[in-house]
């Protein structure tokens, strides 16, 4: 199992959700975060000076999925969240060793 | 005539209550924009009020209520409030000036709907000063200052054309000139602080009692009539809009409060001329009409963002016509269409049409000029970051 | 008698201020529920006000103030406001009608405490219309419209029985019929937007001056007495509740503002009859009593969620009795128990008991009927998701 | 003289409006502290109002308005409101008492600026009772109760020295005694709920009309003058502060509203003596001066946290002097410096200086004593966790 | 070391905290999130139509613990957060390589 | 690649950001959280009783970085966020297998 953490533009959340749904991926956890990338946020011009607004609101989507689903999900997120401009976000993938349900005793152990 | 302490007390308090409507508009609008622009919306209302306050006492009052020039504008007699004294009929002239000031203030605040979430602050200030001078002041003169509309016999008790048609159709013109918010139509831009909007709406409903009843300029039966029909129309508008939106989906609280505002707008010109049962119809139909106008606007992809046009513009138009329909001589001395007076209805139609045309065209021209000279709109980055940060250097958790 | 501009000005403004109390109740309650239901609470106050506005001008005023039928209800003379004119004693009859309207509106808003966070919106509307017609209107008639209680000599200056006992005990009946919120007693359901509650409480305190002083229906010494004792009682209630809760733990701001409301409720029936020093006692004891009632309710596991019963019901009961205890002929023409007039105390006891019984039983019956016919409560899922989304299709960040 | 219903109506409503300013201060301040202290700020305003309400009717009114003792303090004639009746000139004496009560209440609320986010609740209550008794009551007596300042001819129409200098310089003394907030100067403590501050500011602007116009104690031309110049000064202060802060950086909404408050403060003592055009200057300069004072305070590392000193203290001082400069006999019967009356200016200077000295020193002593006896400040942990939790056991999402 | 991320019903947080405390587990970090599971959220009936409310508020608890504590903690969370109905949540376990204190230079390196 | 999750005092965020910037580390994602450490939060004395405020607001910084950057970043965070008192926070490091940009198709795969 892997966990995919995608940091996207908040205004793209609906599109991403819809695109994932279409492909059959439902479960996810969403958090409101703020962030900056390598571009250090957004530069505003103000009377000749540059003012950097460095903490931009972003939406973080976390999905724990089977190993084979990682690629299609990344593709789907990219397709639906991309604008081509700085600030589109990043996707991070890391390992999950165990997924346990709370409602019942179901468990999936990653080998 | 001597001053009357009851009337004077009444209009002083009414002035304060109408003043509170201006931040009320700010809160009402502020709750409907994305949180990154909430400070900007509220601040623009304050700024509108502040600049109009100074404009009004220096020149605006004179342009509106100075001696009539060709039916179009007032003379410069009252510049800097010279000659505006503490005498008057029932209330001091100075108090009348002040009561009119708060009307001018809120009108500019309503106008911010059309440029919400994308206007450059400095340009708004210039635009606002031009607008209140070139649009509001003449319209106030036409209706109440001895201008052609009042002379013609057009009825506008508390500002249907002067306040609502002007700001509603003005906002439409602004929205067209400034263009859509980036992302409009592509992703949802739903109201994020509805509690704030409902609070703003409460202050509006509260202040509107003073707006309409106070327009009698005395604490008399006419004021009481205005008070009663105002509340009825608000309630009626709230119910029909809620009902209509219920049929289409869920009855939102925004619909409820928008319907109340629609009812309040529509009764504004009429409240000194119509009775309680007419008010049920006026408000009820306003709720439906303005809701329809909103849906129409959305369908057309027009980003007149906070619906000043749909609610104030169309509601004001309906109110002007409804005055010509439901007016009853028993209440305000003039009969309307239902009592067989077609003439009055036609006058109302002419008056409203002229106000629409004037407000729309003049606002369009002013906006174009400001846009050319200094740019009406913030940059794409500034818009993305939000006006709170880009225009005010502030942000708020709520 | 001729109209008096001072009195007319006074009651018009008081009407507006009492109107503002209705969204005040909405904000007060809205801050105390979980955020997923805050829109619902505020919207229900608006809806209560809107539907009562229409009910009152069409039929409610007549049922309350029409010619007396058997001491129980008013006749249909004033249906659609026919015969309600612009003449009157000091103020126009129409203004009296309007001032009474805002009382009827807020009472229904207070009632929403008992069904908070779980009522179906459509059922609330039906229930509200029935309740205002079958519970509020008769009670208003009894006390002020020529009904038996007024005839008996029961004193209720501004609505202790009519407004507070009715809504407080009504809310208790509703809470019993609709049942506990799911999860009640199992996990905490603490106030989530205390700032909003404090704001709502401020508007209540503000409006209450108009509620009580305005009930003199004239800007005279009696109004001033009501104003002064109202504030004293509020302050006193705030202090004792805060003090009592401090002894038990920490002095919460909710305790402070609840104590103020308790003091305001208790002084409501008494404010035209008692003096300042009595007001300290009335308010102070109200703070303790209502706090005790709240603790009792919680201990009993009763989910009368926002304590309309503890504060308005028990505070109103105490106020009715306190009027019988502390009334002073020097102020309102009638002496109470402390001046040896046992008779008045008994009258108050009878009046309050009758109001409690009537409000509780009738509300219970109405609620049961609405529940049977259309279901009073949302589904479990709707409740879990919250009424903002499930009833209004909206959500708010604050 | 007989009572006048217009005047009585006017002052009752004004009383209610000024009352609303006290939670207005709470919201204004509450939005400017960190969210963990927002409840505490608002609650302190309520508590201030509640305890002053009781103090005033038992002893404070008498100390302020009882028969003069050596020009310094009032006698005990009116203890427990004995002898305060329903007669009076235009308005009942009892109403005058009540109107004065709401002034005393808000003044203590303003003072909380200096101890924000770090005061122990119990100590604040003790401090507040001492302060209102030993600082406010004498100052009110000096100016309005027959004390030396009034006798000398010092002009203070609505409370420049009594309300604003006292609370502003008092807050400074408190801030010095209690010490900086932990972390002050090390990390940013910016306003977190600006919407709340703007709402509070709106209520202040609204209530200030009643504060100043009501101080005429009658609905007459003088009240209207006060109303008009009050609004002009507020608008003018808002514009200059915004402008000045724009030059230095971005025009924040907090600057805008602070400038409005600065203008309102400065016009307070002057509003019954100066005309509209003077008001533009008074307010405009107040905006600049108070902004400068704020920058100075920050530079000096003084943690008078919410700038009561910069705005109310310095604004009040400027207002007192400005009254001596711009007063016009045509308006309030006295001429100022610009009409050649140096004498009046000197009186104003003496009066303001005495008030500053007295308020600062007395507050300092009281604060020191309370600190010694019971500790003025919470522990480091309590401060870190925030006063909402540590003093009230509550927290709020907004 | 492992990190346990439990996504639970917000109203169960107090219970879960109390249950963990009882077993001696204190340290945790809590975040407000929204999410949907495989059931796609909650279905409301509205005039015959189905309306899906798909982003339900949840509370995320994160605890970094020793390997041996994983099992007892999962058990405790399950016992205290379970209602048996859809929406009870999930527990995810993943590896942590290093834990460093900020207050001092303490570090625990996972082998 | 590693992900560094630092839980710090909210009032230290500006300092930490500045310190990281100085060293050239910009990209980060920030979340508002609440938490308690082994000290079980903060103890207030209230009339002889102890009242524990156990959920203290904290700020979580997440940074996905190359393996070699882990040490310098930890050092920088420690230097800028430390007060020496309880509650200073923790830093957790865990593995990241893949970083994918959304704006374009850039990817970094951890070996
Ligand atoms: N290395 C990283 N570690 C943690 N978060 C990151 C990293 N890089 C990017 N992010 C997150 O992704 C968001 C968007 O990143 P990117 O598109 O590179 O941003 P920008 O163009 O705004 O600089 C950032 O705001 C931040 O929250
Ligand atoms: N695979 C997953 N990845 C990320 N988050 C998940 C996943 N599965 C469940 N969740 C989170 O756990 C919460 C509850 O899950 P579950 O009990 O399956 O939900 P539900 O019954 O609401 O569909 C979801 O709201 C979501 O936040
Ligand atoms: N083992 C852990 N797992 C998850 N979060 C932790 C852990 N230890 C500490 N934290 C987080 O770090 C914050 C500060 O921890 P620490 O400095 O130990 O706290 P404190 O002194 O407040 O007890 C906590 O509030 C919590 O959010």
Coordinates of C-alpha atoms in Angstrom, one line a residue, chain B:
Chain B
X1 CA -42.5 76.5 11.2
X2 CA -41.0 75.7 14.6
X3 CA -38.9 72.6 15.2
X4 CA -40.6 69.6 16.7
X5 CA -38.6 67.7 19.2
X6 CA -40.3 64.4 18.3
X7 CA -39.6 64.8 14.6
X8 CA -36.1 65.9 15.3
X9 CA -35.4 63.0 17.6
X10 CA -36.9 60.7 15.1
X11 CA -34.7 61.8 12.2
X12 CA -31.5 61.9 14.2
X13 CA -32.0 58.3 15.2
X14 CA -33.1 57.3 11.7
X15 CA -29.9 58.9 10.4
X16 CA -27.8 56.8 12.8
X17 CA -29.7 53.7 11.8
X18 CA -29.3 54.3 8.1
X19 CA -25.6 54.9 8.7
X20 CA -25.4 51.4 10.2
X21 CA -26.7 50.0 7.0
X22 CA -23.5 50.9 5.2
X23 CA -21.3 48.5 7.2
X24 CA -24.4 46.3 7.0
X25 CA -23.9 46.2 3.2
X26 CA -20.2 45.5 3.8
X27 CA -20.9 42.5 6.0
X28 CA -23.7 41.3 3.7
X29 CA -21.4 41.4 0.8
X30 CA -18.3 40.3 2.8
X31 CA -19.9 37.0 3.8
X32 CA -20.6 36.2 0.1
X33 CA -17.1 36.6 -1.3
X34 CA -14.3 34.2 -0.8
X35 CA -12.6 34.7 2.6
X36 CA -9.5 36.2 1.0
X37 CA -11.6 39.2 0.0
X38 CA -13.8 39.7 3.0
X39 CA -11.9 42.6 4.5
X40 CA -11.8 44.3 1.1
X41 CA -15.6 44.1 0.8
X42 CA -16.2 45.5 4.3
X43 CA -13.5 48.1 3.9
X44 CA -14.9 49.4 0.6
X45 CA -18.2 50.1 2.4
X46 CA -16.5 52.1 5.0
X47 CA -14.5 53.9 2.5
X48 CA -17.6 54.6 0.4
X49 CA -19.2 56.1 3.5
X50 CA -16.1 58.1 4.4
X51 CA -15.5 59.7 1.1
X52 CA -19.2 60.4 0.4
X53 CA -19.4 62.0 3.8
X54 CA -16.8 64.6 2.8
X55 CA -18.1 64.9 -0.7
X56 CA -21.6 65.5 0.5
X57 CA -20.9 68.3 2.9
X58 CA -18.5 70.0 0.5
X59 CA -20.4 69.8 -2.7
X60 CA -22.8 66.8 -3.1
X61 CA -25.6 68.2 -1.0
X62 CA -25.5 71.4 -3.0
X63 CA -25.5 69.5 -6.4
X64 CA -28.5 67.6 -5.2
X65 CA -30.5 70.2 -3.3
X66 CA -29.3 73.5 -4.4
X67 CA -31.5 75.7 -6.6
X68 CA -32.6 73.8 -9.6
X69 CA -30.7 74.2 -12.9
X70 CA -32.7 73.1 -15.9
X71 CA -34.3 70.3 -14.0
X72 CA -31.0 68.5 -14.1
X73 CA -28.8 69.5 -11.3
X74 CA -28.6 71.7 -8.2
X75 CA -26.7 74.9 -8.0
X76 CA -23.7 75.7 -5.8
X77 CA -25.6 77.6 -3.1
X78 CA -24.9 75.1 -0.4
X79 CA -21.3 74.5 -1.1
X80 CA -19.5 73.7 2.2
X81 CA -22.9 73.7 3.8
X82 CA -23.2 77.5 3.6
X83 CA -26.7 78.5 4.2
X84 CA -27.8 75.2 5.6
X85 CA -29.2 76.2 8.9
X86 CA -30.7 74.9 12.1
X87 CA -34.2 76.1 11.2
X88 CA -36.6 74.1 9.1
X89 CA -40.0 72.7 8.9
X90 CA -40.3 70.3 11.8
X91 CA -36.7 69.4 11.6
X92 CA -33.6 71.5 11.1
X93 CA -32.4 71.8 7.4
X94 CA -29.1 70.6 8.7
X95 CA -30.6 67.4 9.8
X96 CA -32.3 66.9 6.4
X97 CA -28.8 67.4 4.9
X98 CA -27.4 64.7 7.2
X99 CA -30.3 62.3 6.6
X100 CA -29.7 62.6 2.9
X101 CA -25.9 62.1 3.5
X102 CA -26.4 58.6 4.8
X103 CA -28.5 57.7 1.7
X104 CA -25.7 58.8 -0.6
X105 CA -23.2 56.8 1.4
X106 CA -25.0 53.5 1.3
X107 CA -25.7 53.8 -2.4
X108 CA -22.1 53.8 -3.2
X109 CA -21.6 50.9 -0.9
X110 CA -24.2 48.9 -2.8
X111 CA -22.4 49.6 -6.1
X112 CA -19.3 47.6 -5.0
X113 CA -21.2 44.4 -5.9
X114 CA -20.2 44.8 -9.5
X115 CA -16.4 45.0 -8.9
X116 CA -16.1 42.6 -6.0
X117 CA -12.9 40.6 -5.5
X118 CA -11.1 42.3 -8.4
X119 CA -11.1 46.1 -8.1
X120 CA -8.0 48.2 -7.4
X121 CA -8.6 50.1 -4.2
X122 CA -7.2 53.4 -5.5
X123 CA -9.3 53.2 -8.6
X124 CA -12.4 52.4 -6.5
X125 CA -11.8 55.6 -4.6
X126 CA -11.6 57.8 -7.7
X127 CA -14.5 56.0 -9.3
X128 CA -16.6 56.4 -6.2
X129 CA -16.0 60.1 -6.0
X130 CA -16.9 60.5 -9.7
X131 CA -19.9 58.2 -9.4
X132 CA -21.5 59.9 -6.4
X133 CA -20.9 63.3 -8.0
X134 CA -22.0 62.5 -11.5
X135 CA -24.6 59.8 -11.0
X136 CA -26.0 59.9 -7.5
X137 CA -26.2 63.7 -7.1
X138 CA -28.1 64.3 -10.3
X139 CA -30.5 61.5 -9.6
X140 CA -31.2 62.7 -6.1
X141 CA -31.8 66.2 -7.6
X142 CA -34.2 64.8 -10.2
X143 CA -36.4 63.1 -7.7
X144 CA -36.2 65.2 -4.5
X145 CA -34.2 68.3 -5.2
X146 CA -36.6 70.1 -7.5
X147 CA -35.5 68.3 -10.7
X148 CA -37.6 67.2 -13.7
X149 CA -38.7 63.8 -12.3
X150 CA -40.2 65.3 -9.1
X151 CA -41.8 68.1 -11.2
X152 CA -43.3 65.5 -13.6
X153 CA -45.0 63.9 -10.6
X154 CA -42.8 60.8 -10.3
X155 CA -43.2 59.1 -6.9
X156 CA -40.1 57.9 -5.1
X157 CA -40.7 57.9 -1.4
X158 CA -37.4 56.7 -0.1
X159 CA -35.2 56.1 -3.0
X160 CA -36.2 53.4 -5.4
X161 CA -34.7 55.1 -8.4
X162 CA -32.2 57.3 -6.6
X163 CA -30.7 54.6 -4.5
X164 CA -31.6 51.2 -5.9
X165 CA -31.9 51.6 -9.6
X166 CA -28.9 53.8 -9.7
X167 CA -26.6 51.4 -7.8
X168 CA -28.1 48.2 -9.3
X169 CA -27.8 49.2 -13.0
X170 CA -24.5 51.0 -12.2
X171 CA -23.2 47.8 -10.7
X172 CA -24.1 46.0 -13.9
X173 CA -22.2 48.5 -16.0
X174 CA -19.2 48.2 -13.8
X175 CA -19.3 44.4 -14.0
X176 CA -19.3 44.7 -17.8
X177 CA -16.4 47.1 -17.9
X178 CA -14.2 45.4 -15.3
X179 CA -14.9 41.9 -16.6
X180 CA -15.4 38.6 -14.9
X181 CA -13.4 37.4 -11.9
X182 CA -10.7 35.0 -13.0
X183 CA -12.1 31.5 -12.8
X184 CA -15.7 32.7 -12.9
X185 CA -17.8 29.9 -14.4
X186 CA -14.8 27.5 -14.2
X187 CA -15.0 26.7 -10.5
X188 CA -17.3 27.5 -7.7
X189 CA -17.1 30.8 -5.9
X190 CA -19.6 30.1 -3.2
X191 CA -20.3 32.3 -0.2
X192 CA -17.8 31.4 2.5
X193 CA -19.1 33.3 5.6
X194 CA -22.8 33.0 5.5
X195 CA -23.1 34.0 9.2
X196 CA -21.6 37.3 8.3
X197 CA -24.0 37.8 5.5
X198 CA -27.0 37.0 7.7
X199 CA -25.7 39.5 10.3
X200 CA -25.3 42.1 7.6
X201 CA -28.8 41.3 6.4
X202 CA -30.2 41.8 9.9
X203 CA -28.6 45.2 10.1
X204 CA -30.1 46.1 6.7
X205 CA -33.6 45.0 7.7
X206 CA -33.2 47.0 11.0
X207 CA -31.9 50.1 9.3
X208 CA -34.4 49.9 6.5
X209 CA -37.2 50.8 8.9
X210 CA -35.4 54.1 9.4
X211 CA -34.6 54.4 5.7
X212 CA -38.3 54.2 4.7
X213 CA -40.1 55.5 7.8
X214 CA -37.6 58.3 8.2
X215 CA -38.3 59.4 4.7
X216 CA -41.6 60.8 5.9
X217 CA -39.3 63.3 7.7
X218 CA -41.7 63.4 10.6
X219 CA -42.9 60.9 13.2
X220 CA -46.4 60.8 11.8
X221 CA -48.9 58.4 10.3
X222 CA -47.1 58.3 7.0
X223 CA -44.0 57.2 8.7
X224 CA -45.9 54.5 10.5
X225 CA -47.4 53.4 7.2
X226 CA -44.0 53.2 5.7
X227 CA -42.8 51.2 8.7
X228 CA -45.6 48.6 8.4
X229 CA -45.5 48.1 4.7
X230 CA -41.7 47.9 4.7
X231 CA -41.8 45.0 7.1
X232 CA -44.6 43.2 5.3
X233 CA -42.8 43.5 2.0
X234 CA -39.6 42.2 3.5
X235 CA -41.3 39.2 5.0
X236 CA -43.2 38.5 1.9
X237 CA -40.1 38.7 -0.3
X238 CA -38.2 36.4 2.0
X239 CA -41.0 33.8 1.9
X240 CA -41.5 33.8 -1.9
X241 CA -37.8 33.6 -2.7
X242 CA -37.4 30.8 -0.2
X243 CA -40.4 29.1 -1.6
X244 CA -39.2 29.4 -5.2
X245 CA -35.7 28.2 -4.4
X246 CA -37.2 25.3 -2.4
X247 CA -39.0 24.1 -5.5
X248 CA -35.8 24.2 -7.5
X249 CA -33.7 22.6 -4.7
X250 CA -33.0 23.5 -1.1
X251 CA -34.2 26.7 0.6
X252 CA -30.9 28.4 1.3
X253 CA -30.6 31.0 4.0
X254 CA -29.0 33.3 1.4
X255 CA -32.2 33.0 -0.6
X256 CA -34.2 33.9 2.4
X257 CA -32.2 37.0 3.2
X258 CA -31.9 38.0 -0.5
X259 CA -35.6 37.7 -0.8
X260 CA -36.1 40.0 2.3
X261 CA -33.7 42.5 0.7
X262 CA -35.6 42.3 -2.6
X263 CA -38.8 43.0 -0.7
X264 CA -37.2 45.9 1.1
X265 CA -35.9 47.4 -2.2
X266 CA -39.2 47.1 -4.0
X267 CA -41.2 48.7 -1.2
X268 CA -38.8 51.6 -0.9
X269 CA -40.3 53.9 -3.5
X270 CA -43.8 52.8 -2.6
X271 CA -43.9 52.8 1.1
X272 CA -45.5 56.2 1.5
X273 CA -48.2 55.4 -1.1
X274 CA -49.4 51.9 -0.7
X275 CA -51.2 49.9 2.0
X276 CA -50.4 46.7 3.9
X277 CA -52.1 44.3 1.6
X278 CA -50.5 45.8 -1.5
X279 CA -47.2 45.3 0.3
X280 CA -47.7 41.6 0.5
X281 CA -48.0 41.5 -3.3
X282 CA -45.2 44.0 -3.9
X283 CA -42.7 42.1 -1.7
X284 CA -43.9 38.7 -2.8
X285 CA -43.5 39.4 -6.5
X286 CA -40.1 41.1 -5.8
X287 CA -38.8 37.9 -4.3
X288 CA -39.8 36.0 -7.4
X289 CA -38.7 38.6 -9.9
X290 CA -35.3 39.2 -8.3
X291 CA -34.7 35.5 -7.9
X292 CA -35.5 35.1 -11.6
X293 CA -33.2 37.9 -12.5
X294 CA -30.4 36.3 -10.5
X295 CA -30.9 33.0 -12.4
X296 CA -31.0 34.9 -15.6
X297 CA -27.7 36.6 -14.8
X298 CA -26.0 33.4 -13.9
X299 CA -27.3 31.7 -17.1
X300 CA -25.9 34.6 -19.1
X301 CA -22.5 34.2 -17.5
X302 CA -22.6 37.7 -16.3
X303 CA -20.4 38.3 -13.3
X304 CA -22.2 41.1 -11.5
X305 CA -20.9 39.3 -8.5
X306 CA -23.2 40.0 -5.6
X307 CA -26.4 40.7 -7.5
X308 CA -26.9 44.3 -6.9
X309 CA -28.4 44.4 -10.4
X310 CA -30.8 41.5 -9.8
X311 CA -31.9 42.7 -6.4
X312 CA -31.5 46.4 -6.2
X313 CA -31.7 47.2 -9.9
X314 CA -34.6 44.9 -10.8
X315 CA -36.2 45.2 -7.4
X316 CA -36.0 49.0 -7.7
X317 CA -37.5 48.9 -11.2
X318 CA -40.4 46.8 -10.0
X319 CA -40.8 49.0 -7.0
X320 CA -41.0 52.1 -9.1
X321 CA -43.7 50.5 -11.3
X322 CA -45.5 49.0 -8.4
X323 CA -45.8 52.4 -6.9
X324 CA -47.6 53.5 -10.0
X325 CA -49.8 50.4 -9.8
X326 CA -50.7 50.2 -6.2
X327 CA -50.6 53.8 -5.0
X328 CA -53.7 54.7 -3.0
X329 CA -54.8 58.3 -2.6
X330 CA -56.0 57.4 0.9
X331 CA -52.4 56.9 1.9
X332 CA -50.2 59.2 0.0
X333 CA -52.5 61.4 -1.9
X334 CA -52.0 59.8 -5.3
X335 CA -53.8 56.9 -6.9
X336 CA -52.2 54.2 -9.1
X337 CA -53.2 51.9 -11.9
X338 CA -55.5 49.7 -9.9
X339 CA -57.5 52.8 -9.0
X340 CA -57.6 53.7 -12.7
X341 CA -54.8 56.2 -12.8
X342 CA -52.8 55.1 -15.9
X343 CA -51.1 58.4 -16.0
X344 CA -49.2 57.8 -12.8
X345 CA -48.1 54.5 -14.0
X346 CA -46.7 56.0 -17.2
X347 CA -44.8 58.7 -15.2
X348 CA -43.3 55.9 -13.1
X349 CA -42.3 54.1 -16.2
X350 CA -40.6 57.2 -17.7
X351 CA -38.9 58.0 -14.5
X352 CA -37.5 54.5 -14.0
X353 CA -36.4 54.2 -17.6
X354 CA -34.6 57.5 -17.5
X355 CA -32.9 56.5 -14.2
X356 CA -31.9 53.1 -15.6
X357 CA -30.5 54.7 -18.8
X358 CA -28.7 57.5 -17.1
X359 CA -27.2 55.3 -14.4
X360 CA -26.1 52.6 -16.7
X361 CA -24.6 54.8 -19.4
X362 CA -22.9 57.3 -17.1
X363 CA -21.5 54.5 -14.9
X364 CA -20.2 52.8 -18.0
X365 CA -18.5 55.9 -19.2
X366 CA -17.0 56.7 -15.8
X367 CA -15.7 53.2 -15.4
X368 CA -14.2 53.2 -18.9
X369 CA -12.4 56.4 -18.2
X370 CA -11.0 55.3 -14.8
X371 CA -10.0 52.0 -16.4
X372 CA -8.1 53.8 -19.2
X373 CA -6.4 56.3 -16.9
X374 CA -5.4 54.2 -13.9
X375 CA -6.7 50.7 -14.5
X376 CA -9.8 49.5 -12.7
X377 CA -8.6 46.0 -12.0
X378 CA -5.8 44.4 -10.0
X379 CA -3.3 42.1 -11.6
X380 CA -3.9 38.4 -12.0
X381 CA -1.6 37.6 -9.1
X382 CA -3.2 40.2 -6.8
X383 CA -6.5 38.7 -7.6
X384 CA -5.3 35.2 -7.0
X385 CA -3.8 36.2 -3.6
X386 CA -6.9 38.1 -2.7
X387 CA -7.6 41.7 -2.2
X388 CA -7.2 41.5 1.6
X389 CA -3.6 40.9 1.2
X390 CA -2.9 42.6 -2.0
X391 CA -4.8 45.8 -1.4
X392 CA -4.8 46.1 2.4
X393 CA -1.9 43.9 3.5
X394 CA -4.2 42.1 5.9
X395 CA -5.8 38.8 6.5
X396 CA -8.3 37.5 8.9
X397 CA -9.4 34.2 10.2
X398 CA -13.0 35.2 10.0

